[in-house]
PDB file of C-alpha atoms in Angstrom:
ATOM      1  CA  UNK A  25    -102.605 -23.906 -60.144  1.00  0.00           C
ATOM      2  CA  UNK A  26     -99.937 -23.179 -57.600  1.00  0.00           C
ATOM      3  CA  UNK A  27     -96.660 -21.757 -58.358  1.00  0.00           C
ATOM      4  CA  UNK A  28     -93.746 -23.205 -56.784  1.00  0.00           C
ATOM      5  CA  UNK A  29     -90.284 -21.101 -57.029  1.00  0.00           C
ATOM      6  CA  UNK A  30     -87.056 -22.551 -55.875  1.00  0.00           C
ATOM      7  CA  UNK A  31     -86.674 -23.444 -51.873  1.00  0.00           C
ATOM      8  CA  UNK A  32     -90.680 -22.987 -51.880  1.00  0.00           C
ATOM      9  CA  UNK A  33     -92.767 -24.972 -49.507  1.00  0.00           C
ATOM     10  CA  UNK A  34     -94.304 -27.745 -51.131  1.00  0.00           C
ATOM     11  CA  UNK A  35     -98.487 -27.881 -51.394  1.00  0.00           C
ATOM     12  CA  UNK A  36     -99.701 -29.559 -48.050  1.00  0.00           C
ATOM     13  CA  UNK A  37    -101.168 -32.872 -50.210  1.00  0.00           C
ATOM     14  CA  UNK A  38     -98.101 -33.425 -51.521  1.00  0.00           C
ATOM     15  CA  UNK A  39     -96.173 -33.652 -48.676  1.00  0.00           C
ATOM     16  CA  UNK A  40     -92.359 -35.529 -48.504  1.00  0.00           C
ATOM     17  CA  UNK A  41     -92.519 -39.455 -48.194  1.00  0.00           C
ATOM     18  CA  UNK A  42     -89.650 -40.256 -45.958  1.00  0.00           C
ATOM     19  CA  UNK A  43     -88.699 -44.190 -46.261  1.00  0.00           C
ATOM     20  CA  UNK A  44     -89.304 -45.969 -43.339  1.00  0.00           C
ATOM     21  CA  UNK A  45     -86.469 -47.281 -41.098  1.00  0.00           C
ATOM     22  CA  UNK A  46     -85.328 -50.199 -41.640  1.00  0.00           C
ATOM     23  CA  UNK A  47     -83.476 -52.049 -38.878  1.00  0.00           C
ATOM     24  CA  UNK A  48     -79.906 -53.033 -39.014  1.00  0.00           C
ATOM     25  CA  UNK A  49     -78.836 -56.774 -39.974  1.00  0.00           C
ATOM     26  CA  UNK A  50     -76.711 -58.564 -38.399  1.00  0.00           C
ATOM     27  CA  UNK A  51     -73.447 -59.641 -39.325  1.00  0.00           C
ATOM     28  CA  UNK A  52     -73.433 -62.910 -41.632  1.00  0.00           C
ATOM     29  CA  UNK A  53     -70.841 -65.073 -39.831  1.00  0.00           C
ATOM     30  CA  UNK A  54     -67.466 -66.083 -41.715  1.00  0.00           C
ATOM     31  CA  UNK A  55     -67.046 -69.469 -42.478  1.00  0.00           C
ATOM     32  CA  UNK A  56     -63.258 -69.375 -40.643  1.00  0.00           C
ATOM     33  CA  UNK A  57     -65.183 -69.275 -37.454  1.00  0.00           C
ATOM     34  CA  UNK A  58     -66.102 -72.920 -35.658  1.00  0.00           C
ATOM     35  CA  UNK A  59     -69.534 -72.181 -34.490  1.00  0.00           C
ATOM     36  CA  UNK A  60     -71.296 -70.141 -37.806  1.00  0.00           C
ATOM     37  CA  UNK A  61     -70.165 -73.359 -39.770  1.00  0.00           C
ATOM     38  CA  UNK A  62     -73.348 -75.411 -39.726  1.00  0.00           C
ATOM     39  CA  UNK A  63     -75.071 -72.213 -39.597  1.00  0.00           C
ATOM     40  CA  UNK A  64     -73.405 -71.213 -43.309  1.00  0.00           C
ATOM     41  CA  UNK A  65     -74.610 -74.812 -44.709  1.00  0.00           C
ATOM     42  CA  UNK A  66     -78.051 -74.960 -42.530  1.00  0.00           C
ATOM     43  CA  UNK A  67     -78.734 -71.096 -44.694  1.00  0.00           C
ATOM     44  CA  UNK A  68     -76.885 -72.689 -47.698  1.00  0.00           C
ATOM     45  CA  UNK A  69     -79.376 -76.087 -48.360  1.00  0.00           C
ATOM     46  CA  UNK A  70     -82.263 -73.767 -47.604  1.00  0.00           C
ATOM     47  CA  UNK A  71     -81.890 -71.945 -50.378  1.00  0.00           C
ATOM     48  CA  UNK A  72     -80.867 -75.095 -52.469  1.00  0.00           C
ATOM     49  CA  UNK A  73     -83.523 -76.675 -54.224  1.00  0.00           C
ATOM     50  CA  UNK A  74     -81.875 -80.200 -53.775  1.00  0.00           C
ATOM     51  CA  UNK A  75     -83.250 -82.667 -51.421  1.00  0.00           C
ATOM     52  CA  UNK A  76     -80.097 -83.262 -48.693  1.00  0.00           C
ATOM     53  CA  UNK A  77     -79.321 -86.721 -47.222  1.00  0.00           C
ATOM     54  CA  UNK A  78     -76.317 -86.559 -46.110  1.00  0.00           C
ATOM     55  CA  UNK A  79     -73.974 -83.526 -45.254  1.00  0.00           C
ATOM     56  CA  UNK A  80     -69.867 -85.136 -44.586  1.00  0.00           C
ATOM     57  CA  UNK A  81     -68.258 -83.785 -41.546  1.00  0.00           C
ATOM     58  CA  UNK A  82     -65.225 -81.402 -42.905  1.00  0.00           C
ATOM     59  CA  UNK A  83     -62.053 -82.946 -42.738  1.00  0.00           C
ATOM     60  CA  UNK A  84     -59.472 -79.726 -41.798  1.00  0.00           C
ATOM     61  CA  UNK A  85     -59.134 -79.974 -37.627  1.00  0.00           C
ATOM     62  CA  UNK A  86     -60.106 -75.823 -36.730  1.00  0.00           C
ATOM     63  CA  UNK A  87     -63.783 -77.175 -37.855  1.00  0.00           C
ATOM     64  CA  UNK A  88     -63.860 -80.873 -36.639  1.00  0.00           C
ATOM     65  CA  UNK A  89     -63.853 -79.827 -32.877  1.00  0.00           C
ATOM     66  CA  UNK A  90     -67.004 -78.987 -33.176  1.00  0.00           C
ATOM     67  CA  UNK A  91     -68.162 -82.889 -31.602  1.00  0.00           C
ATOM     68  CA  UNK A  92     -71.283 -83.085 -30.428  1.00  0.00           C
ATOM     69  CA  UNK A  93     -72.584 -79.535 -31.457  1.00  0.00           C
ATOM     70  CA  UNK A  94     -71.730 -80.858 -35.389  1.00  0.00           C
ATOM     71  CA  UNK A  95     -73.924 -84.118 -34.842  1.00  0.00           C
ATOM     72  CA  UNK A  96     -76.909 -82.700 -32.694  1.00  0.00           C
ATOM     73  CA  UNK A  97     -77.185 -79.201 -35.389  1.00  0.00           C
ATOM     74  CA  UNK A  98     -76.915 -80.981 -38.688  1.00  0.00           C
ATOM     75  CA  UNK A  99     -79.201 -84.573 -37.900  1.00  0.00           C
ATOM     76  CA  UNK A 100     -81.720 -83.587 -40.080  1.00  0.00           C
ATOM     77  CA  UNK A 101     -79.248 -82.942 -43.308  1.00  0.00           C
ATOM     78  CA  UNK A 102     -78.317 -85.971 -45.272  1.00  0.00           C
ATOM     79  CA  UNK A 103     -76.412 -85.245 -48.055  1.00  0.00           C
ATOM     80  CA  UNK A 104     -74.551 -82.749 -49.693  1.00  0.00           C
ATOM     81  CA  UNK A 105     -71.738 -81.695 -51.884  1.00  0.00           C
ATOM     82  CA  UNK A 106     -68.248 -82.523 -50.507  1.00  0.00           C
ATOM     83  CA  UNK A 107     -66.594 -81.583 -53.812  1.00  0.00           C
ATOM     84  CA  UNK A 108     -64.646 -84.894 -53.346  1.00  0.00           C
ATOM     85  CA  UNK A 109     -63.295 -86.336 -56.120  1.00  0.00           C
ATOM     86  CA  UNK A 110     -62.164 -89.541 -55.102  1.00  0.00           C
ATOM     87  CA  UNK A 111     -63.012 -92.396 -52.593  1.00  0.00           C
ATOM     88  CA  UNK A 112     -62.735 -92.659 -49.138  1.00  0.00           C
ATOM     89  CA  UNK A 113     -62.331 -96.374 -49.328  1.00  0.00           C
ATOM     90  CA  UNK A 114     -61.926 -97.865 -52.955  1.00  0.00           C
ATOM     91  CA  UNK A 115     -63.706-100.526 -54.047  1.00  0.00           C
ATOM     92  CA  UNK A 116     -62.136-103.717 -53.080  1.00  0.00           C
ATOM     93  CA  UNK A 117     -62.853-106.330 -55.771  1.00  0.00           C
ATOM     94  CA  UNK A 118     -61.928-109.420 -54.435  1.00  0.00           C
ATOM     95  CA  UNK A 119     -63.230-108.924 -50.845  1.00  0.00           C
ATOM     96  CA  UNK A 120     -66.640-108.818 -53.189  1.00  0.00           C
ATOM     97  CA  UNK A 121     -66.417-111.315 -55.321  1.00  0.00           C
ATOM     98  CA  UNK A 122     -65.682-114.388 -51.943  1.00  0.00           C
ATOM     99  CA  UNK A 123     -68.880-112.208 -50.809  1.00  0.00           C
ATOM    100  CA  UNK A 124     -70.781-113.239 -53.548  1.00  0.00           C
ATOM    101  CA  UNK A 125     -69.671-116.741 -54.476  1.00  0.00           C
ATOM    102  CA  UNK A 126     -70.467-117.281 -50.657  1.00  0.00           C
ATOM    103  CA  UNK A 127     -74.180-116.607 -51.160  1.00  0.00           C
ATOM    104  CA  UNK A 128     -74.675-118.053 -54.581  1.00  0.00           C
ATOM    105  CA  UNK A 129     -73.403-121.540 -53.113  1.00  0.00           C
ATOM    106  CA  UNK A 130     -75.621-121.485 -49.962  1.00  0.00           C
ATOM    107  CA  UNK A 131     -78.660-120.012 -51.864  1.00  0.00           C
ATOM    108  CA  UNK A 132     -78.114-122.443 -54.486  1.00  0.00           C
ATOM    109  CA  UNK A 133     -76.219-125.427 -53.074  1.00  0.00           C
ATOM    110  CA  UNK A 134     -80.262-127.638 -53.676  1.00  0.00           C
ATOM    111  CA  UNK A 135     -82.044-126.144 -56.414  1.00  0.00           C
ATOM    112  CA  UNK A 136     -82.593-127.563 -59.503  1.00  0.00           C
ATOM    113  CA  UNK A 137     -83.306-125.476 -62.887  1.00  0.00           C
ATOM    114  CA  UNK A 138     -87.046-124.298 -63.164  1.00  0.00           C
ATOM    115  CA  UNK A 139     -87.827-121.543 -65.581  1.00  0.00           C
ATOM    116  CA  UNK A 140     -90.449-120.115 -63.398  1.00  0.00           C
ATOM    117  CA  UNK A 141     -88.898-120.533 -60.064  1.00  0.00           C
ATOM    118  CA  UNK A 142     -85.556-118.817 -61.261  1.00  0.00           C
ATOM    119  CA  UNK A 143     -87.456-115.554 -62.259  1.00  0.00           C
ATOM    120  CA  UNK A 144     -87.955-114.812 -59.137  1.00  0.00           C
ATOM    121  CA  UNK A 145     -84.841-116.224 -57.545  1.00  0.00           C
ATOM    122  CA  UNK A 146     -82.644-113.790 -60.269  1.00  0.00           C
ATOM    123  CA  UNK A 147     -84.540-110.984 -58.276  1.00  0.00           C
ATOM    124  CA  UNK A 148     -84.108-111.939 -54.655  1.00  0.00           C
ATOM    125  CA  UNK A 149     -80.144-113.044 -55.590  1.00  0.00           C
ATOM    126  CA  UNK A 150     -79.639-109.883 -56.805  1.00  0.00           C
ATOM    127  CA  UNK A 151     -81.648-107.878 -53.654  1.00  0.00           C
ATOM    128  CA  UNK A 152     -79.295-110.222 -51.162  1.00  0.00           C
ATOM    129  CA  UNK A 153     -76.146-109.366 -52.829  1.00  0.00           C
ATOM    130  CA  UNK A 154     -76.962-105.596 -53.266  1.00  0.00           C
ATOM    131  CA  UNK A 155     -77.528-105.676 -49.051  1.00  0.00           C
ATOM    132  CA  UNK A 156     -74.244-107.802 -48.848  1.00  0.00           C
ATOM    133  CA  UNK A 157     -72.155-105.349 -50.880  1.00  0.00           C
ATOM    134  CA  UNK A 158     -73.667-102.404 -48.917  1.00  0.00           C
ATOM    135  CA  UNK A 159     -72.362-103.497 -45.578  1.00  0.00           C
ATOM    136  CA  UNK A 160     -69.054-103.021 -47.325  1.00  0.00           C
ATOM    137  CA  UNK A 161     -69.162 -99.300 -46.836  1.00  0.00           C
ATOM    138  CA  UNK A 162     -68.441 -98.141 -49.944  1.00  0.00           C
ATOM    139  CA  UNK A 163     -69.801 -94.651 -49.689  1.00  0.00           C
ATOM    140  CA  UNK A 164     -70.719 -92.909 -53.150  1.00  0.00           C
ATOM    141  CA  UNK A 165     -70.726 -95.796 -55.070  1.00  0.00           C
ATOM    142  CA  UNK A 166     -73.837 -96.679 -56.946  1.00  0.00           C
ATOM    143  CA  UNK A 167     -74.185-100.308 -57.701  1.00  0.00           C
ATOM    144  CA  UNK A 168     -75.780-102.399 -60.601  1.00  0.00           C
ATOM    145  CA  UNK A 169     -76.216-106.362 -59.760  1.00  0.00           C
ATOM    146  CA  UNK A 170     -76.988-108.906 -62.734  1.00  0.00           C
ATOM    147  CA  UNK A 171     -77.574-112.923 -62.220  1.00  0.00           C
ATOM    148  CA  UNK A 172     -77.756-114.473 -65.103  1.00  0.00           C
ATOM    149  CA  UNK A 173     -79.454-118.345 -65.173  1.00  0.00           C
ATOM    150  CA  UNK A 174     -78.483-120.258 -68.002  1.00  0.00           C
ATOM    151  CA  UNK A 175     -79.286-123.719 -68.679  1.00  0.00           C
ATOM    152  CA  UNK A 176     -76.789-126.526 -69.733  1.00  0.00           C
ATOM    153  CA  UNK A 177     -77.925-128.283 -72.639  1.00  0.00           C
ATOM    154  CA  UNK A 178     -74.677-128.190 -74.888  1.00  0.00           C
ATOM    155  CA  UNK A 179     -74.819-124.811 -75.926  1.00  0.00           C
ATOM    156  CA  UNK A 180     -71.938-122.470 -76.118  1.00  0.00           C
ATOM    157  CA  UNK A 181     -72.648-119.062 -74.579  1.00  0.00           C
ATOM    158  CA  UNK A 182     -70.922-115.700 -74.560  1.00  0.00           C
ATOM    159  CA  UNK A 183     -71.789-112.979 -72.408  1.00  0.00           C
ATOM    160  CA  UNK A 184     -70.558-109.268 -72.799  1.00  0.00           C
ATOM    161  CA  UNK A 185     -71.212-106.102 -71.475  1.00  0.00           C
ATOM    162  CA  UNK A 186     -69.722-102.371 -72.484  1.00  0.00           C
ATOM    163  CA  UNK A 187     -69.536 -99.607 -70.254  1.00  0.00           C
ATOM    164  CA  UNK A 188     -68.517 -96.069 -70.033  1.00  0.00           C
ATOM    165  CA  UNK A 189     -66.402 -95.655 -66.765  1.00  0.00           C
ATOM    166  CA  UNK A 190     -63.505 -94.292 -65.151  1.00  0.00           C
ATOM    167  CA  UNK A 191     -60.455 -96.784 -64.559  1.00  0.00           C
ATOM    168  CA  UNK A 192     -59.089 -95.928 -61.270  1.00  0.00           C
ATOM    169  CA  UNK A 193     -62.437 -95.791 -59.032  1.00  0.00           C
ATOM    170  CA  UNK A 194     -64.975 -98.058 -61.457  1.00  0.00           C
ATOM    171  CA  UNK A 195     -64.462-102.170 -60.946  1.00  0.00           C
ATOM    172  CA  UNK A 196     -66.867-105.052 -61.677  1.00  0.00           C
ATOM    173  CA  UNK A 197     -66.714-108.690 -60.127  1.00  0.00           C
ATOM    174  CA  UNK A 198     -68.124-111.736 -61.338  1.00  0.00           C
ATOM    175  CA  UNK A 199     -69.019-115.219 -59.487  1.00  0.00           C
ATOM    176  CA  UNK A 200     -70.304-118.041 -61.027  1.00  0.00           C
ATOM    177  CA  UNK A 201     -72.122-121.374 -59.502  1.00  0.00           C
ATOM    178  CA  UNK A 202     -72.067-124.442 -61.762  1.00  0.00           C
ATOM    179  CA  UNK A 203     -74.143-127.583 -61.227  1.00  0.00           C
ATOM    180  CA  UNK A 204     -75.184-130.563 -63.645  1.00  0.00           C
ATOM    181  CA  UNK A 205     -78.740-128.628 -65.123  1.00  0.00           C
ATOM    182  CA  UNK A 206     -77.654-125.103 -64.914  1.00  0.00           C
ATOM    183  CA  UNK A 207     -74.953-122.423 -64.640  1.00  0.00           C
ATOM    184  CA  UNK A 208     -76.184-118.943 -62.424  1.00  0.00           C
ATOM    185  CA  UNK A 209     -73.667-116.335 -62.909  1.00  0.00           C
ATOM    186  CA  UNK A 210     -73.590-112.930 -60.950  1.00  0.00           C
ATOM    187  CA  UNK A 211     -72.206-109.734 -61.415  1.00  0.00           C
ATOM    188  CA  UNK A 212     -71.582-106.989 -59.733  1.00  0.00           C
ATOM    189  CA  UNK A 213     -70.726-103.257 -61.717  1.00  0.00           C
ATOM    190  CA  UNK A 214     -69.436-100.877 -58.815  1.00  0.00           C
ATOM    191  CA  UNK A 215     -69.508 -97.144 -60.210  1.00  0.00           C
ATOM    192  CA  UNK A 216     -68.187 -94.498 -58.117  1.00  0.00           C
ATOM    193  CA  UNK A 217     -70.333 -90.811 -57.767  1.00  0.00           C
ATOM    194  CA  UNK A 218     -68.189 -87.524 -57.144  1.00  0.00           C
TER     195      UNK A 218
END
């Protein structure tokens, strides 16, 4: 056994490990500066596990001047969090609802009441006025589309539904088509996403 005193060499086998060099990183870019800003969100959804559809353009004017350099770096993003409470454009109920009466009364202005056929035709009402209300633009908003076919043979009828929504962004329109065998009612629940 060796005997090693103070400010003795150490045994040749057991000679010093020295870490290796490690090269410098760069500089991670501030988020004040125009051009590292769609480089701080590119490295930020990478490390998200969420999938992105859509990333909104910032609204504050040192970062909007970014133009075409904005659009061409973040194509491929689609969706991400704006921390925006509120609307860009509110829902606009009536607009809606002329929407919708419009389609029930051309889809419907011929048909008369058929159990089987109106199965169906509940499903591709509701599909048409889901598109329709979509070309609105009203971004964030998810939307839930009910037609309702009830047949006339002196019955009274009462329809309710309940929800759990927030008053100033949350609306709901109704339209209803009458005719001698049948009445086909459709609504249309618009809740807003922050």
């Amino acid at each position: 056994m060796e005997k090693r005193g103070r400010g003795g060499n150490l045994p040749s086998n057991q000679a010093l490990q020295m870490p290796a060099m490690t090269p410098r990183r760069d500089r991670r870019p501030s988020m004040f500066e125009k051009e590292a800003y769609t480089q701080i969100v590119r490295e930020r959804l990478k490390e998200s596990f969420h999938d992105v559809q859509y990333v909104e353009p910032p609204l504050d004017d040192s970062v909007t001047d970014l133009g075409k350099e904005w659009k061409s770096a973040l194509v491929k993003l689609r969706f991400a969090n704006s921390y925006r409470m509120e609307p860009l454009k509110k829902f606009q109920a009536h607009s809606v609802q002329t929407k919708v009466q419009q389609i029930l009364e051309e889809t419907l202005k011929d048909v008369k009441y058929d159990d089987k056929v109106f199965s169906h035709l509940s499903l591709e009402l509701a599909d048409h006025i889901l598109l329709a209300v979509k070309e609105f633009g009203f971004y964030r908003y998810k939307f839930i589309i009910k037609v309702l076919f009830i047949q006339k043979t002196g019955q009274a009828i009462n329809i309710a539904s309940r929800w759990i929504w927030d008053v100033t962004w949350d609306s709901w329109v109704a339209a209803q088509h009458e005719t001698e065998t049948y009445v086909a009612l459709a609504l249309v629940f618009a809740l807003y996403c922050e």
